[in-house]
Short mmCIF file of C-alpha atoms in Angstrom, two decimals:
data_model
loop_
_atom_site.label_atom_id
_atom_site.label_comp_id
_atom_site.label_asym_id
_atom_site.label_seq_id
_atom_site.Cartn_x
_atom_site.Cartn_y
_atom_site.Cartn_z
CA MET A 20 126.87 8.37 -76.01
CA PRO A 21 125.36 5.07 -74.55
CA ALA A 22 125.71 6.72 -71.14
CA ARG A 23 123.34 8.72 -71.39
CA PRO A 24 120.26 7.05 -71.39
CA GLN A 25 121.34 4.88 -68.76
CA ARG A 26 121.47 7.98 -66.18
CA PHE A 27 117.90 9.36 -67.97
CA THR A 28 116.40 5.54 -67.08
CA SER A 29 118.15 5.81 -63.07
CA PHE A 30 116.75 9.41 -62.74
CA VAL A 31 113.46 8.36 -63.79
CA VAL A 32 113.41 4.93 -61.70
CA THR A 33 114.08 7.55 -58.96
CA ALA A 34 112.09 9.58 -59.47
CA ALA A 35 109.16 7.25 -59.23
CA VAL A 36 110.48 5.64 -56.41
CA LEU A 37 109.97 8.69 -54.65
CA ALA A 38 106.99 10.04 -56.15
CA SER A 39 105.52 6.48 -54.93
CA SER A 40 106.73 7.19 -51.37
CA VAL A 41 105.71 10.66 -50.62
CA ALA A 42 101.87 9.38 -52.17
CA ALA A 43 102.23 6.06 -49.45
CA ARG A 44 102.91 9.18 -46.53
CA ALA A 45 99.86 11.18 -47.76
CA GLN A 46 97.43 8.51 -47.50
CA GLU A 47 98.89 7.46 -43.73
CA PRO A 48 96.46 8.94 -41.12
CA ALA A 49 97.35 12.12 -39.72
CA PRO A 50 98.86 11.63 -35.57
CA PRO A 51 95.65 12.32 -33.37
CA GLU A 52 95.78 16.18 -31.64
CA PRO A 53 96.39 16.16 -28.15
CA SER A 54 93.47 16.07 -26.24
CA ALA A 55 92.16 19.60 -24.93
CA PRO A 56 92.41 20.43 -21.27
CA SER A 57 88.92 19.20 -19.08
CA ILE A 58 88.08 20.73 -15.62
CA THR A 59 85.86 18.19 -13.54
CA PRO A 60 83.92 20.24 -10.36
CA TYR A 61 82.95 18.04 -7.36
CA GLY A 62 82.04 18.22 -3.72
CA TYR A 63 79.88 16.96 -1.00
CA VAL A 64 77.91 18.34 2.46
CA GLU A 65 77.77 16.28 5.41
CA ALA A 66 75.49 17.55 7.86
CA ALA A 67 74.35 15.55 11.18
CA PHE A 68 72.52 15.41 14.58
CA SER A 69 74.04 13.80 16.95
CA TRP A 70 73.31 13.10 21.05
CA ASN A 71 75.71 11.85 23.67
CA THR A 72 73.55 9.62 25.90
CA ASN A 73 75.97 10.91 28.43
CA ARG A 74 75.39 14.13 28.19
CA PRO A 75 78.70 16.31 28.83
CA SER A 76 78.52 19.10 30.02
CA ASN A 77 80.94 20.89 27.82
CA GLY A 78 79.11 18.79 24.66
CA ILE A 79 82.36 17.23 23.55
CA THR A 80 82.00 13.29 22.42
CA ALA A 81 85.65 12.53 22.57
CA TYR A 82 87.60 10.30 20.10
CA ARG A 83 85.93 10.61 17.21
CA GLY A 84 87.35 11.41 14.59
CA PHE A 85 84.39 14.91 13.28
CA ASP A 86 80.93 13.63 14.59
CA ASN A 87 82.28 14.86 18.23
CA ARG A 88 79.54 16.80 19.40
CA HIS A 89 76.88 17.22 21.46
CA ALA A 90 73.48 17.98 21.07
CA SER A 91 74.65 20.27 18.14
CA PHE A 92 73.54 20.24 14.82
CA MET A 93 77.02 20.24 12.51
CA ILE A 94 78.28 20.98 9.40
CA GLN A 95 80.78 18.27 9.73
CA ASN A 96 82.39 19.10 6.54
CA ALA A 97 81.42 21.26 3.37
CA VAL A 98 83.96 20.18 0.50
CA LEU A 99 84.95 21.77 -2.79
CA GLY A 100 87.62 20.18 -5.28
CA ALA A 101 87.70 19.90 -8.78
CA ASN A 102 90.15 17.24 -11.09
CA ALA A 103 91.86 19.22 -14.04
CA ASN A 104 93.29 17.16 -17.02
CA ALA A 105 95.97 17.53 -19.53
CA GLY A 106 96.65 14.32 -21.04
CA PRO A 107 99.92 12.56 -19.08
CA VAL A 108 99.39 15.44 -16.28
CA SER A 109 96.85 16.10 -14.11
CA ALA A 110 95.54 18.28 -11.01
CA ARG A 111 92.90 17.64 -7.79
CA VAL A 112 92.19 20.26 -5.47
CA ALA A 113 89.91 20.08 -2.44
CA LEU A 114 89.47 22.97 -0.26
CA GLN A 115 87.49 22.35 2.90
CA VAL A 116 85.51 23.53 6.06
CA GLY A 117 83.58 22.41 9.25
CA THR A 118 84.09 20.88 11.99
CA MET A 119 86.29 18.13 10.79
CA PRO A 120 89.11 20.11 9.35
CA SER A 121 89.65 20.85 12.30
CA SER A 122 90.32 17.72 13.64
CA TYR A 123 91.83 15.81 10.46
CA TYR A 124 94.99 18.86 10.91
CA THR A 125 95.06 18.11 15.39
CA SER A 126 98.45 16.08 14.96
CA GLU A 127 99.87 19.06 12.30
CA PRO A 128 102.91 20.36 14.09
CA LEU A 129 103.78 23.64 15.01
CA ARG A 130 107.02 25.67 12.84
CA PRO A 131 107.73 28.74 13.38
CA GLY A 132 107.81 30.90 11.12
CA SER A 133 110.64 34.02 10.56
CA GLY A 134 110.28 37.20 8.69
CA PRO A 135 109.04 36.05 5.26
CA VAL A 136 108.85 32.72 6.29
CA ALA A 137 104.70 31.80 7.78
CA THR A 138 104.44 30.24 10.27
CA SER A 139 103.02 26.30 9.89
CA ASP A 140 100.31 25.04 12.14
CA ALA A 141 96.50 22.98 11.87
CA THR A 142 95.08 26.53 11.06
CA TYR A 143 97.17 27.85 8.43
CA TRP A 144 96.55 24.20 6.55
CA ARG A 145 92.84 23.09 7.48
CA HIS A 146 91.19 24.56 4.74
CA ILE A 147 93.19 22.06 2.37
CA GLN A 148 92.05 18.35 1.73
CA GLU A 149 93.92 17.91 -0.58
CA ALA A 150 96.13 19.15 -2.88
CA PHE A 151 98.28 17.20 -5.77
CA VAL A 152 99.90 16.62 -9.33
CA THR A 153 100.03 14.11 -10.65
CA TYR A 154 101.96 12.90 -13.98
CA GLU A 155 101.43 9.65 -15.97
CA ALA A 156 104.81 8.31 -18.11
CA PRO A 157 104.72 6.26 -21.02
CA VAL A 158 106.41 2.81 -19.93
CA GLY A 159 104.82 0.27 -19.87
CA ARG A 160 101.36 0.29 -18.46
CA GLY A 161 101.65 3.59 -16.99
CA LEU A 162 104.37 4.81 -14.63
CA ARG A 163 102.66 7.31 -12.26
CA PHE A 164 104.52 9.84 -10.42
CA GLN A 165 101.75 12.21 -7.95
CA LEU A 166 102.97 15.11 -5.94
CA GLY A 167 101.78 16.61 -3.08
CA VAL A 168 99.15 16.65 0.34
CA TYR A 169 96.47 14.14 -0.20
CA ALA A 170 94.64 11.73 1.97
CA SER A 171 96.43 8.72 3.29
CA PRO A 172 96.47 5.36 1.51
CA VAL A 173 96.35 3.21 5.70
CA GLY A 174 93.20 1.11 5.79
CA TYR A 175 90.29 1.26 4.26
CA GLU A 176 88.20 4.03 5.58
CA SER A 177 87.86 7.63 3.81
CA ILE A 178 87.50 10.85 4.51
CA PRO A 179 84.30 11.05 2.89
CA ILE A 180 81.01 9.72 4.86
CA LYS A 181 80.07 8.94 1.06
CA ASP A 182 82.54 6.53 0.61
CA ASN A 183 82.41 4.39 3.57
CA TRP A 184 79.59 1.94 4.89
CA SER A 185 79.10 4.18 8.54
CA TRP A 186 78.94 7.73 9.16
CA SER A 187 80.94 7.57 11.97
CA HIS A 188 84.88 6.55 11.74
CA SER A 189 86.63 3.65 13.25
CA ASN A 190 88.93 3.84 15.87
CA LEU A 191 91.48 2.60 13.49
CA PHE A 192 90.41 6.28 11.34
CA PHE A 193 90.78 7.78 14.51
CA GLY A 194 93.93 6.50 15.53
CA LEU A 195 95.96 6.32 12.19
CA PRO A 196 97.36 8.72 9.74
CA TYR A 197 94.41 11.51 8.06
CA TYR A 198 96.59 12.23 5.52
CA HIS A 199 100.72 12.41 3.61
CA THR A 200 103.40 15.14 1.93
CA GLY A 201 105.57 13.73 -0.13
CA LEU A 202 106.03 11.52 -3.48
CA ARG A 203 104.16 8.35 -4.10
CA VAL A 204 104.75 5.89 -7.29
CA SER A 205 102.62 3.80 -8.72
CA TYR A 206 102.73 0.86 -11.48
CA PRO A 207 100.02 -1.81 -13.03
CA LEU A 208 101.68 -4.98 -12.75
CA ALA A 209 99.04 -6.55 -14.30
CA ASP A 210 94.89 -5.45 -14.57
CA GLY A 211 93.65 -5.42 -11.56
CA LEU A 212 97.45 -5.48 -9.51
CA THR A 213 99.19 -2.33 -9.24
CA VAL A 214 102.05 -1.52 -6.52
CA TYR A 215 102.57 1.86 -4.93
CA THR A 216 106.14 2.81 -3.54
CA SER A 217 105.84 6.15 -1.65
CA VAL A 218 108.37 9.24 0.56
CA PHE A 219 106.58 11.34 2.74
CA ASN A 220 107.22 14.36 5.08
CA GLY A 221 105.48 11.61 7.72
CA TRP A 222 102.07 10.95 10.11
CA ASN A 223 100.04 13.85 9.36
CA SER A 224 102.65 16.59 8.60
CA VAL A 225 102.56 19.13 5.89
CA VAL A 226 105.52 20.19 7.34
CA ASP A 227 107.90 17.59 8.83
CA ASN A 228 108.42 17.35 12.47
CA ASN A 229 112.12 16.35 12.02
CA GLU A 230 114.50 16.09 9.14
CA ALA A 231 114.17 12.56 8.47
CA LYS A 232 111.40 10.56 5.55
CA SER A 233 108.85 8.42 5.51
CA VAL A 234 108.97 5.57 3.14
CA GLU A 235 105.70 3.15 2.48
CA ALA A 236 104.83 0.03 -0.10
CA SER A 237 101.67 -1.63 -0.85
CA VAL A 238 99.90 -3.59 -3.10
CA GLU A 239 96.75 -3.50 -4.15
CA TYR A 240 94.49 -5.91 -6.20
CA LYS A 241 91.31 -5.93 -7.50
CA GLY A 242 89.53 -9.41 -8.27
CA PRO A 243 85.80 -10.38 -9.38
CA ARG A 244 82.58 -10.06 -7.18
CA GLY A 245 84.59 -6.69 -5.41
CA LEU A 246 87.36 -8.03 -4.01
CA LEU A 247 89.66 -5.61 -3.02
CA VAL A 248 92.36 -6.58 -1.05
CA ASP A 249 95.04 -4.09 0.42
CA VAL A 250 98.57 -4.79 2.29
CA LEU A 251 101.15 -2.13 3.10
CA TYR A 252 103.96 -1.31 4.91
CA PHE A 253 104.24 2.36 6.52
CA GLY A 254 108.02 3.29 8.35
CA GLY A 255 109.42 6.41 9.44
CA ILE A 256 110.95 8.53 12.50
CA GLU A 257 108.30 10.66 13.30
CA ARG A 258 108.64 11.74 16.94
CA PRO A 259 109.59 15.33 16.76
CA ASP A 260 112.72 16.48 17.48
CA GLY A 261 114.34 16.73 20.57
CA ALA A 262 111.27 13.65 21.56
CA PRO A 263 112.70 11.60 25.12
CA GLU A 264 111.92 8.43 23.40
CA GLY A 265 114.51 9.64 20.66
CA PRO A 266 114.50 8.94 16.70
CA TRP A 267 114.38 5.53 16.41
CA TRP A 268 111.92 3.95 13.59
CA ARG A 269 108.08 3.38 13.56
CA HIS A 270 106.72 0.55 11.24
CA LEU A 271 103.56 -0.38 10.60
CA PHE A 272 102.04 -2.83 8.35
CA ASP A 273 98.19 -2.60 7.77
CA ALA A 274 95.81 -5.01 5.70
CA ASN A 275 92.60 -5.08 4.80
CA ALA A 276 89.79 -6.66 2.66
CA LYS A 277 86.22 -6.54 0.67
CA ILE A 278 84.15 -8.50 -0.85
CA ASP A 279 80.46 -8.85 -1.99
CA ALA A 280 79.93 -12.58 -0.44
CA THR A 281 76.46 -12.46 -2.54
CA ASP A 282 73.62 -9.92 -3.73
CA PHE A 283 72.73 -8.83 -1.09
CA LEU A 284 75.70 -9.47 1.40
CA ALA A 285 79.38 -7.34 1.75
CA PHE A 286 82.10 -7.82 4.22
CA ILE A 287 85.10 -5.55 5.23
CA ALA A 288 88.55 -6.83 7.28
CA HIS A 289 90.78 -4.47 8.87
CA GLY A 290 93.80 -5.82 10.72
CA ASP A 291 96.77 -3.10 11.76
CA TYR A 292 100.26 -4.07 13.87
CA GLY A 293 102.78 -1.72 14.51
CA PHE A 294 105.82 -1.42 16.26
CA GLU A 295 108.41 0.90 17.94
CA PRO A 296 111.74 0.51 19.77
CA ASN A 297 112.40 3.93 21.58
CA ARG A 298 114.69 4.72 24.99
CA PHE A 299 111.87 3.16 26.56
CA GLY A 300 111.57 -0.10 25.97
CA THR A 301 109.69 -0.93 22.58
CA ALA A 302 105.81 0.58 21.96
CA ARG A 303 103.49 -1.37 19.94
CA TRP A 304 99.94 -1.34 18.97
CA TRP A 305 97.84 -3.81 17.53
CA ALA A 306 94.14 -2.96 15.89
CA THR A 307 91.58 -4.91 14.29
CA ALA A 308 87.72 -3.96 12.89
CA LEU A 309 85.04 -5.65 10.89
CA TYR A 310 82.14 -4.81 9.30
CA ALA A 311 79.14 -6.57 7.59
CA ARG A 312 76.52 -4.90 5.64
CA ALA A 313 73.13 -6.25 4.21
CA THR A 314 71.18 -4.43 2.04
CA ILE A 315 67.87 -4.62 2.28
CA ALA A 316 65.87 -3.55 -0.73
CA LYS A 317 67.76 -0.67 -3.31
CA GLY A 318 68.85 2.55 -1.38
CA VAL A 319 68.26 0.97 1.81
CA ARG A 320 71.49 -1.11 3.78
CA PHE A 321 72.10 -2.38 6.89
CA THR A 322 75.61 -2.29 8.29
CA LEU A 323 77.29 -3.73 11.43
CA ARG A 324 80.75 -2.50 12.77
CA GLY A 325 82.99 -3.53 16.01
CA ASP A 326 86.27 -2.33 16.32
CA ARG A 327 89.34 -2.64 18.80
CA PHE A 328 92.78 -0.80 19.52
CA HIS A 329 95.01 -2.26 21.60
CA GLU A 330 98.41 0.32 22.69
CA HIS A 331 100.97 -0.87 24.98
CA LEU A 332 103.65 2.00 26.01
CA ALA A 333 106.91 1.60 25.92
CA THR A 334 108.51 0.96 29.71
CA GLY A 335 111.56 0.01 31.52
CA ALA A 336 114.43 1.36 33.68
CA ARG A 337 114.66 5.81 32.28
CA GLY A 338 110.72 5.38 32.75
CA THR A 339 108.10 5.30 30.29
CA SER A 340 107.21 6.48 26.41
CA SER A 341 104.61 8.93 26.06
CA PRO A 342 101.34 7.16 23.70
CA ILE A 343 100.73 7.47 20.53
CA PHE A 344 97.03 7.05 20.36
CA TRP A 345 94.54 6.91 23.17
CA GLY A 346 96.12 9.44 26.08
CA GLY A 347 97.51 6.12 28.22
CA ALA A 348 94.39 3.80 27.95
CA GLU A 349 95.44 0.46 27.19
CA TRP A 350 92.25 -1.01 24.89
CA VAL A 351 89.58 0.97 22.78
CA THR A 352 86.82 -0.67 21.34
CA SER A 353 83.45 0.28 20.00
CA GLY A 354 80.30 -0.99 17.84
CA THR A 355 78.48 0.46 15.46
CA ALA A 356 74.87 0.15 14.31
CA THR A 357 73.81 1.92 10.72
CA PHE A 358 70.84 2.03 9.29
CA GLU A 359 70.93 3.48 5.53
CA LEU A 360 68.57 4.58 2.99
CA GLN A 361 70.44 6.51 -0.36
CA PRO A 362 66.87 8.17 -2.09
CA HIS A 363 68.62 9.37 -4.53
CA ASP A 364 72.09 8.83 -7.01
CA HIS A 365 73.44 12.08 -5.00
CA VAL A 366 72.01 11.73 -1.55
CA ILE A 367 72.33 9.27 1.53
CA VAL A 368 70.77 9.45 4.63
CA ARG A 369 71.66 7.58 7.63
CA LEU A 370 70.79 6.45 11.03
CA GLU A 371 73.22 5.32 14.05
CA GLY A 372 73.71 4.28 17.32
CA ARG A 373 77.35 3.92 18.43
CA HIS A 374 78.60 2.63 21.59
CA ASP A 375 82.73 3.20 23.51
CA VAL A 376 84.08 1.32 26.19
CA ALA A 377 87.58 2.33 27.31
CA GLU A 378 89.78 0.52 29.80
CA THR A 379 90.99 3.99 31.49
CA PRO A 380 88.31 7.28 31.67
CA LEU A 381 88.69 8.66 27.99
CA PHE A 382 85.15 10.14 26.98
CA TYR A 383 83.07 13.14 29.01
CA GLY A 384 79.99 12.99 30.85
CA ARG A 385 77.69 15.08 32.69
CA ASN A 386 80.18 17.25 35.26
CA VAL A 387 83.22 17.54 33.45
CA ILE A 388 85.86 20.03 35.42
CA GLY A 389 88.52 21.90 33.46
CA ASP A 390 87.36 25.04 31.11
CA GLY A 391 89.01 23.87 28.10
CA GLY A 392 91.36 26.78 28.29
CA ALA A 393 93.80 27.66 31.13
CA THR A 394 92.44 24.42 33.11
CA PRO A 395 92.04 21.25 30.53
CA PHE A 396 89.06 19.29 30.68
CA VAL A 397 89.13 16.01 32.83
CA ALA A 398 87.65 12.95 31.32
CA ASN A 399 85.86 11.18 33.67
CA ALA A 400 83.79 8.59 31.62
CA ARG A 401 84.66 5.14 30.28
CA THR A 402 82.23 4.73 27.64
CA GLN A 403 79.92 6.86 25.99
CA SER A 404 76.98 5.99 23.81
CA THR A 405 75.22 8.52 20.38
CA ILE A 406 73.22 8.84 18.72
CA THR A 407 73.70 10.62 15.06
CA VAL A 408 71.54 11.59 12.22
CA GLY A 409 72.85 12.66 8.92
CA ALA A 410 73.53 13.74 5.67
CA THR A 411 75.40 13.99 2.90
CA ALA A 412 74.84 15.72 -1.04
CA PHE A 413 77.72 15.07 -3.36
CA PHE A 414 77.94 15.80 -7.14
#
């Protein structure tokens, strides 16, 4: 008979423990609900008037990124896009129209289609500036994956003029890749220090011009006084299938740094070196750009920029490789002075003078031979100077 009270006592103790556990769980805060998806629109417009002192009869200011028409008001770019965010998943789309998109996609490969497969070329893709999806995996500080087409990480300058110090883009921006398509992975090693690695179709390729893929690896550091340092390697087979140079690997090394030296004076340095062994020898190039910016007063700034780009073609017993950048000129250099007013947080107005010089005629002046169609235009000037007034508004 004494076993029953013991079993009863055990039951009471067990019930008390369970009740205590349930009460403790009831007091725990509920897990946070996932954040609701959000969409943030953005956009900008870039409009300008440019005068080329060469007064080329074809109206073309050659070898410029996007300010490439003489004596004409231009909508260089009008962009409308949105960022969508749903927790660890986000997406970005930017659509564009203007004189800039055609230049942006100049090097996009032509890939013929068949039946339901459309022909892929510059015209097909030019209205897309960026389109990619991002996933941030809960690994350590956050392992980020981005897949799609986006602006190239090579160099300091970016596509929107509002994010640069000058109205025109440097020769380095014009010569080096604008965009890539593929997968980019990033991870923050520490505060301000992030590493990246990527697999891309290649230089300026939404659809690749060969079967090989290109790779990228870079390190970015953000420090005090606006310090930003970026060191990058990019490599891959960039010539199209069947090119006489052969399927050789091209190597690009790029570094840039920005610092706010004082509250009024800031500097940028950008350097680039690359080489490509091929059947004719080794093609190589080097380029550099230096910037100095003075903030004269709130919303009033003055910038000087100088850049130089050297290209050496591969030459051997079999002949000479085709140019990668400058149509055969060994070097191109430019000097730019930009005066800026920012009367509103979302409006920038700039007055810019620029002078370009090349080793051989790359530019146009006065009476240009050719019609740009069946008869290509013939470059007839080694120098060109432009004056540009432009305004950009953004939100």
